[in-house]
Coordinates of C-alpha atoms and ligand atoms in Angstrom, one line a residue:
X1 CA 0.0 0.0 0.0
X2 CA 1.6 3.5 -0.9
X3 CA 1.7 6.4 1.2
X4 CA 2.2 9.9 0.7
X5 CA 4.6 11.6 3.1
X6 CA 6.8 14.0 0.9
X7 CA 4.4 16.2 -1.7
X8 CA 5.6 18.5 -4.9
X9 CA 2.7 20.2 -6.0
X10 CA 2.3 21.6 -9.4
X11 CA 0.8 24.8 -10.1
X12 CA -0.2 27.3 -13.1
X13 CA -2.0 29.7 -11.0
X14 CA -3.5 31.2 -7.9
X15 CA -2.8 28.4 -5.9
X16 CA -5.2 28.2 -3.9
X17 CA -5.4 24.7 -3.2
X18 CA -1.2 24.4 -2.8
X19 CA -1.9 27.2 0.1
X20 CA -4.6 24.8 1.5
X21 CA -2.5 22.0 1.3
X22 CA 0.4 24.2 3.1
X23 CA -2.2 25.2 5.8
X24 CA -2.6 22.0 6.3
X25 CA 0.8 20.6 6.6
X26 CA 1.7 22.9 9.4
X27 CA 0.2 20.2 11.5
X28 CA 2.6 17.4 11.8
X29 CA -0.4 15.4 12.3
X30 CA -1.6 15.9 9.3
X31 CA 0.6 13.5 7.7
X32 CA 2.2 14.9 4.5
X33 CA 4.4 18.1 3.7
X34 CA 5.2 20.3 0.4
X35 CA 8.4 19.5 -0.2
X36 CA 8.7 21.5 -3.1
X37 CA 6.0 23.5 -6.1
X38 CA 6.5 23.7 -9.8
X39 CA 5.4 25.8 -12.6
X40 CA 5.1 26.0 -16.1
X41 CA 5.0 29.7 -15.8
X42 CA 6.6 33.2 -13.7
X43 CA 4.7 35.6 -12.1
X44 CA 1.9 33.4 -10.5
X45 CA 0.5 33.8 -7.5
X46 CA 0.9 30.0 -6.5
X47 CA 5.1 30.6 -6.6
X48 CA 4.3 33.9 -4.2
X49 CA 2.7 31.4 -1.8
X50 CA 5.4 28.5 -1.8
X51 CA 8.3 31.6 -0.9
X52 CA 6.4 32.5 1.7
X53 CA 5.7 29.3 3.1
X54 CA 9.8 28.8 2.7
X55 CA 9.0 26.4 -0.1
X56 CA 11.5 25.9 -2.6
X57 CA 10.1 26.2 -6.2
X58 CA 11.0 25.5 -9.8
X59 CA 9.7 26.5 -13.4
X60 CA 9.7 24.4 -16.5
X61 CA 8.2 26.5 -19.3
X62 CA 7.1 24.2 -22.2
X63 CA 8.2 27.1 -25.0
X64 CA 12.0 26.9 -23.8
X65 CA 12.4 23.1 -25.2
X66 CA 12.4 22.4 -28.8
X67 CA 9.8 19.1 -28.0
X68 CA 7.4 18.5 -25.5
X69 CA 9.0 15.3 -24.7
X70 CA 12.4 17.1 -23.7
X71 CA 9.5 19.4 -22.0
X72 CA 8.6 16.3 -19.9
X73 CA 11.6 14.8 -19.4
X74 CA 13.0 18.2 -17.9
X75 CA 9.9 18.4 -15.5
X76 CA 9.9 14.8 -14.2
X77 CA 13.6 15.5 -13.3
X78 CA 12.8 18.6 -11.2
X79 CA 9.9 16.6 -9.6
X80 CA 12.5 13.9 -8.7
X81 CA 15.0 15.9 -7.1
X82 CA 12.9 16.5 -4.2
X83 CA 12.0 12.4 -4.2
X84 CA 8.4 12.9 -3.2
X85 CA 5.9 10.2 -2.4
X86 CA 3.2 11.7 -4.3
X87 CA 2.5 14.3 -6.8
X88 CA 0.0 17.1 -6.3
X89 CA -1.1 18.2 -9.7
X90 CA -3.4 21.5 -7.8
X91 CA -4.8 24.1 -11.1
X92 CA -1.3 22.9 -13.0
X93 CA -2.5 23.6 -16.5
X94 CA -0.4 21.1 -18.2
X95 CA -1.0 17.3 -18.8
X96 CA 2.0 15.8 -17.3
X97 CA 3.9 13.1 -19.7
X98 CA 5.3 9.5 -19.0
X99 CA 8.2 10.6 -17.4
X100 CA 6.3 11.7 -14.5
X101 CA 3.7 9.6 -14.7
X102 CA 5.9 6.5 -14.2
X103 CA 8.1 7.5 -11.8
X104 CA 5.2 8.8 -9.5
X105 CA 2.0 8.7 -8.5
X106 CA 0.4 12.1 -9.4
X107 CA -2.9 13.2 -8.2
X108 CA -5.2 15.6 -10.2
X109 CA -8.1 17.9 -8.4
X110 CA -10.8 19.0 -11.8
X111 CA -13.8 21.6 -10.9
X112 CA -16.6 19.1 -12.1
X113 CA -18.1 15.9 -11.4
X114 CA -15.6 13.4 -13.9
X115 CA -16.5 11.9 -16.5
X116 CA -18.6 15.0 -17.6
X117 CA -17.0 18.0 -18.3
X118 CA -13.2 17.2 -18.4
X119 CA -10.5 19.3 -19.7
X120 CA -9.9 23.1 -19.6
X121 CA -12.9 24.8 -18.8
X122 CA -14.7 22.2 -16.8
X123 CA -17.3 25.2 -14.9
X124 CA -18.0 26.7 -18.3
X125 CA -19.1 23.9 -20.1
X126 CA -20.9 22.7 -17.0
X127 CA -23.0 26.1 -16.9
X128 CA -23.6 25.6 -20.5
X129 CA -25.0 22.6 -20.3
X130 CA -27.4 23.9 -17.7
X131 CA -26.9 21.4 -15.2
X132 CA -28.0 21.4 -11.8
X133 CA -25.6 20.1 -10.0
X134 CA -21.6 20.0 -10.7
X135 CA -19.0 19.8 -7.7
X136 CA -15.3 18.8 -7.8
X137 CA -13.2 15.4 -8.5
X138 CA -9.6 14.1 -7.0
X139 CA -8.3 12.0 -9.4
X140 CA -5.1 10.3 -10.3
X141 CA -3.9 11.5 -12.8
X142 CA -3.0 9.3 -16.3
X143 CA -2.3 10.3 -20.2
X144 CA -5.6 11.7 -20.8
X145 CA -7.4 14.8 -20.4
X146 CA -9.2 13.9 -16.7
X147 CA -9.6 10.3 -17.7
X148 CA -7.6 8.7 -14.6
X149 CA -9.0 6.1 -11.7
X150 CA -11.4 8.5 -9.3
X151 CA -10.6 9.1 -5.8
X152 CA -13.4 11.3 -4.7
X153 CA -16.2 13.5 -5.4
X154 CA -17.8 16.0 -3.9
X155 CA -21.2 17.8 -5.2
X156 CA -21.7 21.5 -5.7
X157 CA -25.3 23.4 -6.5
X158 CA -25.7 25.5 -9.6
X159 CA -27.3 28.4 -8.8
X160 CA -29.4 30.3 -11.0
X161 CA -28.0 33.4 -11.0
X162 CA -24.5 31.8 -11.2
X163 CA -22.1 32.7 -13.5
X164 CA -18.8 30.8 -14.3
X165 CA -16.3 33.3 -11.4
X166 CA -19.2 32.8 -8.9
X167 CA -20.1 29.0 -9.6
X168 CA -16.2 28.4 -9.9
X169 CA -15.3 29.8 -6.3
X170 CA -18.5 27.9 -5.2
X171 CA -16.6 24.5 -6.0
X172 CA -12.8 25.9 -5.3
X173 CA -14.3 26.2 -1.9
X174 CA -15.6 22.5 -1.6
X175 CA -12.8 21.3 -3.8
X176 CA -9.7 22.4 -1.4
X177 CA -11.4 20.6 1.7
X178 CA -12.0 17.7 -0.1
X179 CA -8.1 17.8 -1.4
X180 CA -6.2 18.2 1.8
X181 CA -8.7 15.7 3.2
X182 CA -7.9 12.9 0.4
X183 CA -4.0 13.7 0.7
X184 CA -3.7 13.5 4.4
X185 CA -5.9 10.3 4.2
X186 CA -3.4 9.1 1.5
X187 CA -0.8 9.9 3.3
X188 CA -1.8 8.6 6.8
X189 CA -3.3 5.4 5.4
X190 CA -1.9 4.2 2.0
X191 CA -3.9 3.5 -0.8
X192 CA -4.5 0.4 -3.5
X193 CA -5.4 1.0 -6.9
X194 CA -7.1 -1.8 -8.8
X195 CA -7.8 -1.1 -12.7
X196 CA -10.8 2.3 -11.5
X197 CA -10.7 1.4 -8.2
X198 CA -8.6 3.4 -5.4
X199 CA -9.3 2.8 -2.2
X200 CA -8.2 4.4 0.9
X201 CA -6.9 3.0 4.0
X202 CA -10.4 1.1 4.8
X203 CA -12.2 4.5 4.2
X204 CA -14.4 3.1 1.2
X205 CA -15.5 -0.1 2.6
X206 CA -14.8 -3.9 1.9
X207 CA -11.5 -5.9 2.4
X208 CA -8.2 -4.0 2.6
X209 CA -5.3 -5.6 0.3
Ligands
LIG301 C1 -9.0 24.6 -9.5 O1 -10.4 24.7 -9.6 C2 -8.5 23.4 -10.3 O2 -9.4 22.3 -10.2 C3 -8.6 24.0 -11.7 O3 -8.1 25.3 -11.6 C4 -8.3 25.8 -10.3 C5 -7.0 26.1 -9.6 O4 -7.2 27.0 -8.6 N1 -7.9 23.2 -12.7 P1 -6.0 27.4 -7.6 O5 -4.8 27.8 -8.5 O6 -5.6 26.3 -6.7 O7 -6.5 28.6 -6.9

């Protein structure tokens, strides 16, 4: 069963779920530190919030390698130097390639319920479909655009007057609870994954392997 002790955590933007995640981590109790945070670009508010946590960062911008595979390679690199347990892919606008996925297991957080409305804008094409209810998905991550084994979900109301800013900070809400709870669970209790199925510790039930 894997556990989760040591985090880098990936980020493209505000970072607000990396500064939930560092929040959290302040308790030793909690199980599981940021070790380090990557980008794939300057300036972002999510690199502000690892220097002031005392969290060393790196950036890996895809448009300084000629191929995205020397793009990849460069990244899973970084991301081993700091030998974490998992990977915490939090608002990191990039699909990650093989040589991260292999060497790591690499967990995703998407602002919809999975398998509707994967990829880029996952609140706008949920609004536009004029559903209901949405909400918020930990995955683990695999090749695909939001197509990896789901961890856990966590429902969010559409509103009528909603538009996609409002309804979005509606789930970012829900979905940093739900992610420093699944990462501190994963890191406390192990997990299994078999084919879709992840399981937790003995959080979802049934025989433990
Ligand atoms: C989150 O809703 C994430 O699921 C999506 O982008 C948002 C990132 O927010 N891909 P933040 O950078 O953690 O504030």
């Amino acid at each position: 069963m894997s556990k989760a002790g040591r985090l880098v955590v990936l980020v493209s933007g505000s970072g607000t779920n990396l500064q939930a995640l560092l929040d959290a981590s302040a308790d030793p109790s909690y199980g599981a530190r940021v070790v380090a945070v990557g980008a794939d670009r300057d300036g972002i508010e999510g690199l502000v919030r690892a220097a002031s946590a005392d969290v060393p960062t790196f950036v890996e911008k895809l448009g300084d390698y000629p191929t995205r595979g020397e793009w990849d390679a460069a990244v899973a690199a970084r991301i081993a130097a700091y030998e974490p347990d998992l990977v915490v892919s939090a608002g990191f606008m990039k699909i990650l390639g093989t040589p991260t996925l292999d060497a790591f297991p690499v967990l995703n957080t998407h602002p919809a319920l999975l398998p509707s409305f994967p990829g880029a804008h996952g609140v706008r094409d949920a609004l536009a479909h004029g559903v209901k209810v949405t909400g918020c998905t930990v995955m683990l991550a695999d090749e695909g655009v939001d197509t990896g084994p789901i961890v856990a979900q966590e429902a969010v109301p559409v509103l009528p007057d909603d538009d996609e800013a409002v309804l979005h900070e509606r789930i970012k809400t829900v979905e940093r609870r739900l992610l420093v709870e699944i990462v501190g669970l994963m890191a406390r209790e192990g997990w299994t994954v078999s084919g879709r199925m992840v399981r937790i510790g003995n959080h979802t039930g049934g025989e433990s392997t």
